């Protein structure tokens, strides 16, 4: 099938919920993708912070192939080895005592919402139903997660959403305190906001949320669907803040590009959940879990995380140099290998110019260039991306 035919069929038969790039990808290796015309792209998008180990990773591909030949799906009525192995690995490397498997970020958030509601019902009765989320947050597109994703454009066509959603200002503890009460079931926050513009939370904000939750008897949920699992240079993005949540959601990178979400819980929360309270047919299937075991094992290695921090420092230094050279750049924000370049105008022309030079980039809101490369990028990749970005700014933003 040629690219033209693929585009025609997509346009005709696939629901129009995406604005797609014009080319068609054929294959990937390492940090590079190749389209059907043979053009090679350096990938600083990673399938939206998913492909942490890049493309064609030998260990991940072999684990998938081997498990597929053994058995692909059994449902959660029966046990297979990979799910238990992955659960132990995740618990051993986190604050959590238990994990619940699902199939996406939104589902992991939806599970955290349900577990929080049940915890509140059991411990406080029926009135504690409110969730506090932050301005600029992104938690997903299902009706519960969407209620906690305060963007009119996403929400308005689909009202009424889940009741009880309250929105405070990110990094403004007083605004959260103003909404908090004995009706607050849980507070949900991304330690580093992704879609909202790459905004790291202030330490005092995260620590204040922990103290506030303890004071009012609410649960604290960290959404690490995008920033978790090595992306920020520590295994979990919340580690540098020195506080742990009651629940955490993880998804994008966890199964090497196969769909998986994970909701992490303390025993205290897990104690209120029993058989039948929540479930998923596909969740934690043998193939995705086998991939997850390889991905999590590799990323949890301290040497791997040191590599992320080293490449992140190189990228940060380069981006700060770009800021000094280009007036349109007003701020550079991020940590590890998630960076946002805030501009004083829409960045679409920069993304297009970079694409022309073979560099894949994504925005985070109209005025922010987001850089979320595979965590296996090397120095040459980082330097090439910086050089292309420099030229793209020179071309597109003068
Ligand atoms: C992407 C994302 C989600 C939603 O994940 P899906 O897999 O697209 O449902 C939720 N929270 C955060 C922080 C995300 O970045």
Coordinates of C-alpha atoms and ligand atoms in Angstrom, one line a residue:
X1 CA 0.0 0.0 0.0
X2 CA 1.4 3.4 -0.9
X3 CA 1.2 6.5 1.3
X4 CA -1.5 8.2 -0.8
X5 CA -3.8 5.2 -0.5
X6 CA -3.3 5.0 3.2
X7 CA -4.1 8.7 3.6
X8 CA -7.3 8.3 1.5
X9 CA -8.6 5.3 3.5
X10 CA -7.8 7.1 6.8
X11 CA -9.7 10.1 5.6
X12 CA -12.7 8.1 4.4
X13 CA -13.0 5.4 7.1
X14 CA -11.4 6.6 10.3
X15 CA -13.3 9.0 12.6
X16 CA -11.8 12.4 12.3
X17 CA -10.6 13.0 15.9
X18 CA -6.9 13.6 15.0
X19 CA -5.1 16.2 13.0
X20 CA -2.5 14.0 11.4
X21 CA 0.9 14.6 9.8
X22 CA 0.9 14.0 6.0
X23 CA 3.6 11.2 5.9
X24 CA 3.2 7.6 6.8
X25 CA 5.7 5.8 9.1
X26 CA 7.0 2.4 8.1
X27 CA 9.5 1.4 10.8
X28 CA 11.7 2.6 13.6
X29 CA 15.1 1.8 15.2
X30 CA 16.6 3.4 18.3
X31 CA 15.7 7.1 18.3
X32 CA 14.9 7.2 14.5
X33 CA 11.6 6.6 12.6
X34 CA 11.6 6.0 8.8
X35 CA 8.6 6.9 6.6
X36 CA 7.3 5.0 3.5
X37 CA 9.4 7.3 1.2
X38 CA 12.6 6.3 3.1
X39 CA 13.0 9.7 4.9
X40 CA 14.5 9.3 8.4
X41 CA 13.3 11.4 11.3
X42 CA 14.9 12.0 14.7
X43 CA 12.1 11.5 17.2
X44 CA 11.7 14.0 20.1
X45 CA 8.0 13.0 20.6
X46 CA 8.3 9.3 21.5
X47 CA 4.7 8.5 20.6
X48 CA 3.8 11.2 23.2
X49 CA 6.3 10.1 26.0
X50 CA 5.6 6.4 25.4
X51 CA 8.6 5.0 23.7
X52 CA 11.1 5.4 26.5
X53 CA 13.4 2.7 25.1
X54 CA 13.1 3.9 21.6
X55 CA 12.2 1.6 18.7
X56 CA 13.1 -2.0 18.0
X57 CA 14.6 -2.6 21.5
X58 CA 15.8 -6.2 21.2
X59 CA 14.8 -7.3 24.8
X60 CA 11.3 -5.8 24.6
X61 CA 10.7 -7.2 21.1
X62 CA 11.9 -10.7 22.1
X63 CA 9.8 -10.6 25.3
X64 CA 6.7 -9.7 23.2
X65 CA 7.3 -12.4 20.6
X66 CA 8.1 -15.1 23.1
X67 CA 5.0 -14.5 25.2
X68 CA 2.8 -14.1 22.1
X69 CA 3.8 -17.6 21.0
X70 CA 3.1 -19.0 24.5
X71 CA -0.3 -17.3 25.2
X72 CA -1.6 -13.8 24.4
X73 CA -4.8 -13.4 26.4
X74 CA -6.5 -15.4 29.2
X75 CA -8.6 -12.7 30.9
X76 CA -8.2 -11.9 34.6
X77 CA -10.2 -15.0 35.6
X78 CA -6.8 -16.8 35.3
X79 CA -3.2 -16.2 36.3
X80 CA -0.2 -16.0 34.0
X81 CA 3.3 -15.3 35.2
X82 CA 4.1 -11.8 33.6
X83 CA 1.4 -9.9 35.5
X84 CA 2.5 -11.1 38.9
X85 CA 6.2 -10.4 38.0
X86 CA 5.4 -6.9 36.8
X87 CA 3.3 -6.2 39.9
X88 CA 6.1 -7.2 42.3
X89 CA 8.6 -5.1 40.3
X90 CA 6.4 -2.0 40.5
X91 CA 5.7 -2.4 44.2
X92 CA 9.3 -3.1 45.0
X93 CA 10.3 0.1 43.3
X94 CA 7.6 2.4 44.7
X95 CA 5.7 3.7 47.7
X96 CA 2.8 1.4 46.8
X97 CA 1.7 -1.9 48.4
X98 CA -0.6 -3.0 45.5
X99 CA -1.2 -2.2 41.9
X100 CA -4.3 -2.4 39.7
X101 CA -3.7 -2.9 35.9
X102 CA -5.7 -1.3 33.2
X103 CA -5.2 -0.3 29.6
X104 CA -4.6 3.5 29.4
X105 CA -3.8 6.7 31.3
X106 CA -7.5 7.7 31.4
X107 CA -8.4 4.3 32.8
X108 CA -5.8 4.5 35.5
X109 CA -7.2 7.9 36.5
X110 CA -10.7 6.5 36.4
X111 CA -9.7 3.7 38.7
X112 CA -8.1 6.1 41.1
X113 CA -11.3 8.1 41.2
X114 CA -13.4 5.0 41.9
X115 CA -11.0 3.7 44.6
X116 CA -11.0 7.2 46.3
X117 CA -14.8 7.3 46.2
X118 CA -15.1 3.9 47.8
X119 CA -12.5 4.7 50.4
X120 CA -14.4 7.9 51.3
X121 CA -17.8 6.1 51.4
X122 CA -16.4 3.4 53.7
X123 CA -14.5 5.8 56.0
X124 CA -16.6 9.0 55.9
X125 CA -20.0 8.2 54.6
X126 CA -21.8 9.3 51.4
X127 CA -21.1 13.1 51.4
X128 CA -17.4 13.1 50.7
X129 CA -17.6 13.1 46.9
X130 CA -15.5 16.1 45.7
X131 CA -12.2 16.0 43.8
X132 CA -9.8 18.9 43.5
X133 CA -7.8 19.2 40.3
X134 CA -5.5 21.9 39.1
X135 CA -5.6 24.5 36.3
X136 CA -3.6 23.3 33.3
X137 CA -4.1 19.7 34.4
X138 CA -4.6 16.8 31.9
X139 CA -6.0 13.6 33.3
X140 CA -7.7 12.0 30.3
X141 CA -10.9 12.0 28.1
X142 CA -13.3 9.6 29.9
X143 CA -16.2 11.3 31.8
X144 CA -14.5 11.2 35.2
X145 CA -11.0 12.1 34.1
X146 CA -12.4 14.7 31.8
X147 CA -14.2 16.4 34.7
X148 CA -10.7 16.9 36.2
X149 CA -9.2 18.2 33.0
X150 CA -10.3 21.9 33.0
X151 CA -10.3 22.9 29.4
X152 CA -13.5 24.2 27.9
X153 CA -12.7 23.0 24.4
X154 CA -12.4 19.4 25.8
X155 CA -15.3 19.5 28.3
X156 CA -18.1 21.7 26.8
X157 CA -19.5 19.4 24.1
X158 CA -19.9 16.6 26.6
X159 CA -21.5 18.1 29.7
X160 CA -22.7 17.0 32.2
X161 CA -19.5 15.4 33.4
X162 CA -18.8 13.7 36.7
X163 CA -20.2 15.9 39.5
X164 CA -18.0 17.1 42.4
X165 CA -15.0 18.3 40.4
X166 CA -13.4 21.5 41.8
X167 CA -10.5 23.3 40.1
X168 CA -7.8 25.2 42.0
X169 CA -4.8 27.0 40.6
X170 CA -1.6 24.9 40.0
X171 CA 1.2 25.8 42.4
X172 CA -1.2 28.0 44.5
X173 CA -1.7 26.2 47.8
X174 CA -4.1 28.8 49.1
X175 CA -6.4 28.3 46.2
X176 CA -6.6 24.6 47.0
X177 CA -7.2 25.3 50.7
X178 CA -10.1 27.6 49.7
X179 CA -11.8 24.6 48.1
X180 CA -10.8 21.9 50.6
X181 CA -13.4 20.7 53.1
X182 CA -14.8 17.6 54.8
X183 CA -16.4 17.0 51.4
X184 CA -13.1 16.5 49.6
X185 CA -12.6 12.9 48.6
X186 CA -9.2 13.4 46.9
X187 CA -6.8 15.9 45.4
X188 CA -5.2 15.0 42.1
X189 CA -2.0 16.6 40.7
X190 CA 0.7 16.0 38.1
X191 CA 4.1 16.5 39.8
X192 CA 5.2 17.8 36.4
X193 CA 2.3 18.9 34.2
X194 CA 2.8 17.5 30.6
X195 CA 0.0 18.6 28.3
X196 CA -0.6 21.8 30.2
X197 CA 2.8 23.3 29.1
X198 CA 5.5 21.3 31.0
X199 CA 5.1 22.9 34.4
X200 CA 7.0 21.4 37.3
X201 CA 5.2 21.7 40.7
X202 CA 6.9 23.7 43.4
X203 CA 8.2 21.6 46.3
X204 CA 6.2 23.7 48.8
X205 CA 3.0 23.1 46.8
X206 CA 3.3 19.3 46.7
X207 CA 4.4 19.1 50.4
X208 CA 1.5 21.5 51.3
X209 CA -1.0 19.2 49.4
X210 CA 0.2 16.2 51.4
X211 CA -0.2 18.1 54.7
X212 CA -3.6 19.4 53.6
X213 CA -4.9 15.9 52.7
X214 CA -3.7 14.5 56.0
X215 CA -5.4 17.4 57.8
X216 CA -8.8 17.0 56.1
X217 CA -8.8 13.2 55.7
X218 CA -8.6 13.3 51.9
X219 CA -6.5 11.1 49.6
X220 CA -3.6 12.4 47.5
X221 CA -3.3 11.2 43.9
X222 CA -0.2 11.8 41.8
X223 CA -0.9 11.5 38.1
X224 CA 2.5 10.3 36.7
X225 CA 1.0 9.0 33.4
X226 CA 3.4 11.3 31.5
X227 CA 6.1 12.3 34.0
X228 CA 6.6 8.9 35.7
X229 CA 8.9 6.0 35.1
X230 CA 12.2 7.8 34.5
X231 CA 11.1 10.7 32.4
X232 CA 12.2 13.3 34.9
X233 CA 15.5 11.6 35.7
X234 CA 14.2 9.8 38.9
X235 CA 12.1 6.7 38.7
X236 CA 9.0 8.6 39.9
X237 CA 8.6 12.3 39.4
X238 CA 7.5 12.9 43.0
X239 CA 10.7 11.5 44.5
X240 CA 12.5 14.8 44.8
X241 CA 9.6 16.3 46.8
X242 CA 10.1 13.8 49.6
X243 CA 6.4 13.0 50.0
X244 CA 4.4 10.0 48.8
X245 CA 0.8 9.9 47.5
X246 CA -2.0 7.5 48.5
X247 CA -2.6 6.6 44.9
X248 CA -0.5 7.1 41.7
X249 CA -1.4 6.6 38.0
X250 CA 1.2 5.5 35.5
X251 CA 0.7 4.6 31.8
X252 CA 2.4 6.0 28.8
X253 CA 5.9 4.4 28.9
X254 CA 5.2 1.3 31.0
X255 CA 4.8 -1.4 28.4
X256 CA 7.1 -0.3 25.7
X257 CA 4.4 1.0 23.4
X258 CA 1.7 -1.6 24.1
X259 CA -1.3 -0.2 25.9
X260 CA -1.2 -0.4 29.7
X261 CA -2.2 1.7 32.6
X262 CA -1.4 1.1 36.3
X263 CA -3.0 2.5 39.4
X264 CA -0.8 2.3 42.5
X265 CA -2.3 2.1 46.0
X266 CA -1.3 1.9 49.6
X267 CA -2.6 -1.0 51.6
X268 CA -4.8 1.4 53.5
X269 CA -6.7 2.3 50.3
X270 CA -6.5 -1.2 48.9
X271 CA -8.2 -2.6 52.0
X272 CA -11.6 -1.1 51.0
X273 CA -11.5 -2.7 47.5
X274 CA -12.8 -6.3 47.0
X275 CA -13.6 -8.7 44.1
X276 CA -16.0 -7.1 41.6
X277 CA -15.4 -3.5 42.7
X278 CA -13.5 -2.8 39.5
X279 CA -12.2 -4.9 36.6
X280 CA -11.0 -5.0 33.0
X281 CA -11.1 -7.7 30.4
X282 CA -7.7 -7.0 28.8
X283 CA -5.8 -5.5 31.7
X284 CA -2.4 -6.8 32.6
X285 CA -2.5 -9.3 29.8
X286 CA 0.5 -11.7 29.4
X287 CA 2.1 -9.9 26.4
X288 CA 1.8 -6.3 27.6
X289 CA 2.9 -7.4 31.1
X290 CA 5.9 -9.3 29.7
X291 CA 6.9 -6.1 27.8
X292 CA 6.4 -4.1 31.0
X293 CA 8.7 -6.4 33.0
X294 CA 11.5 -5.6 30.6
X295 CA 10.8 -1.8 30.4
X296 CA 10.4 -1.3 34.1
X297 CA 13.5 -3.4 34.9
X298 CA 15.7 -1.4 32.5
X299 CA 14.4 2.0 33.6
X300 CA 14.7 1.3 37.3
X301 CA 18.4 0.6 36.9
X302 CA 20.3 3.6 38.6
X303 CA 22.7 3.7 35.7
X304 CA 19.8 4.2 33.3
X305 CA 18.4 7.0 35.4
X306 CA 21.8 8.7 35.6
X307 CA 21.9 8.6 31.8
X308 CA 18.5 10.4 31.7
X309 CA 19.8 13.1 34.0
X310 CA 23.0 13.5 32.0
X311 CA 21.2 13.8 28.7
X312 CA 18.6 16.1 30.4
X313 CA 21.3 18.4 31.7
X314 CA 22.8 18.6 28.2
X315 CA 19.4 19.4 26.7
X316 CA 18.7 22.0 29.4
X317 CA 22.0 23.8 28.8
X318 CA 21.4 23.8 25.0
X319 CA 17.9 25.1 25.4
X320 CA 19.0 28.0 27.7
X321 CA 21.6 28.9 25.0
X322 CA 18.7 29.0 22.5
X323 CA 16.7 31.2 24.8
X324 CA 19.6 33.7 24.8
X325 CA 19.7 33.7 21.0
X326 CA 16.0 33.9 20.2
X327 CA 13.8 36.7 21.6
X328 CA 10.6 34.8 21.1
X329 CA 11.6 32.3 23.8
X330 CA 10.5 33.6 27.2
X331 CA 11.1 30.6 29.4
X332 CA 12.6 27.1 29.5
X333 CA 11.1 24.6 31.9
X334 CA 11.4 21.0 32.7
X335 CA 13.4 18.2 34.3
X336 CA 15.2 15.1 33.1
X337 CA 14.0 14.5 29.5
X338 CA 10.7 16.5 29.6
X339 CA 11.2 20.1 28.6
X340 CA 9.0 23.0 27.5
X341 CA 10.2 26.0 25.6
X342 CA 7.7 28.8 26.3
X343 CA 7.3 31.3 23.5
X344 CA 5.5 34.6 23.2
X345 CA 3.5 33.4 20.2
X346 CA 2.2 30.2 18.6
X347 CA 5.0 27.6 18.0
X348 CA 3.4 25.7 15.1
X349 CA 5.8 27.4 12.5
X350 CA 8.8 26.1 14.6
X351 CA 7.4 22.6 14.7
X352 CA 6.8 22.7 10.9
X353 CA 10.3 24.0 10.2
X354 CA 11.9 21.3 12.5
X355 CA 9.8 18.7 10.7
X356 CA 11.2 19.9 7.4
X357 CA 14.7 19.2 8.8
X358 CA 13.7 15.7 10.0
X359 CA 13.1 16.4 13.7
X360 CA 9.7 15.4 15.2
X361 CA 8.5 17.8 17.9
X362 CA 5.2 18.4 19.7
X363 CA 3.6 21.4 21.4
X364 CA 2.1 21.6 24.9
X365 CA -0.5 24.2 24.4
X366 CA -0.2 26.7 21.5
X367 CA 2.9 28.6 22.7
X368 CA 5.1 25.8 24.1
X369 CA 7.4 23.5 22.2
X370 CA 7.6 20.2 24.2
X371 CA 10.7 17.9 24.0
X372 CA 10.0 14.4 25.2
X373 CA 12.6 12.2 23.4
X374 CA 13.1 8.5 24.0
X375 CA 15.1 8.1 27.3
X376 CA 17.8 6.3 25.3
X377 CA 18.9 9.4 23.3
X378 CA 22.6 9.9 23.2
X379 CA 24.7 13.1 23.1
X380 CA 24.7 13.3 19.3
X381 CA 20.9 13.0 19.2
X382 CA 20.6 15.9 21.7
X383 CA 23.1 18.0 19.9
X384 CA 21.3 17.4 16.5
X385 CA 17.9 18.3 18.0
X386 CA 19.3 21.5 19.4
X387 CA 20.9 22.5 16.1
X388 CA 17.7 21.9 14.2
X389 CA 15.7 23.7 16.8
X390 CA 18.1 26.7 16.6
X391 CA 17.6 26.9 12.8
X392 CA 13.9 26.4 13.1
X393 CA 13.6 29.3 15.5
X394 CA 15.8 31.4 13.2
X395 CA 13.5 30.6 10.2
X396 CA 10.1 30.7 11.8
X397 CA 10.2 33.2 14.6
X398 CA 12.0 36.3 13.3
Ligands
LIG1 C1 -1.8 11.2 28.5 C2 -2.2 11.5 29.9 C3 -3.4 10.9 30.4 C4 -4.3 10.1 29.6 O1 -3.7 9.0 29.0 P1 -4.5 8.1 27.8 O2 -3.6 6.9 27.7 O3 -4.4 9.0 26.6 O4 -5.8 7.9 28.3 C5 -3.6 11.1 31.7 N1 -2.8 11.9 32.5 C6 -1.7 12.4 32.0 C7 -0.8 13.2 32.9 C8 -1.4 12.3 30.7 O5 -0.2 12.9 30.2

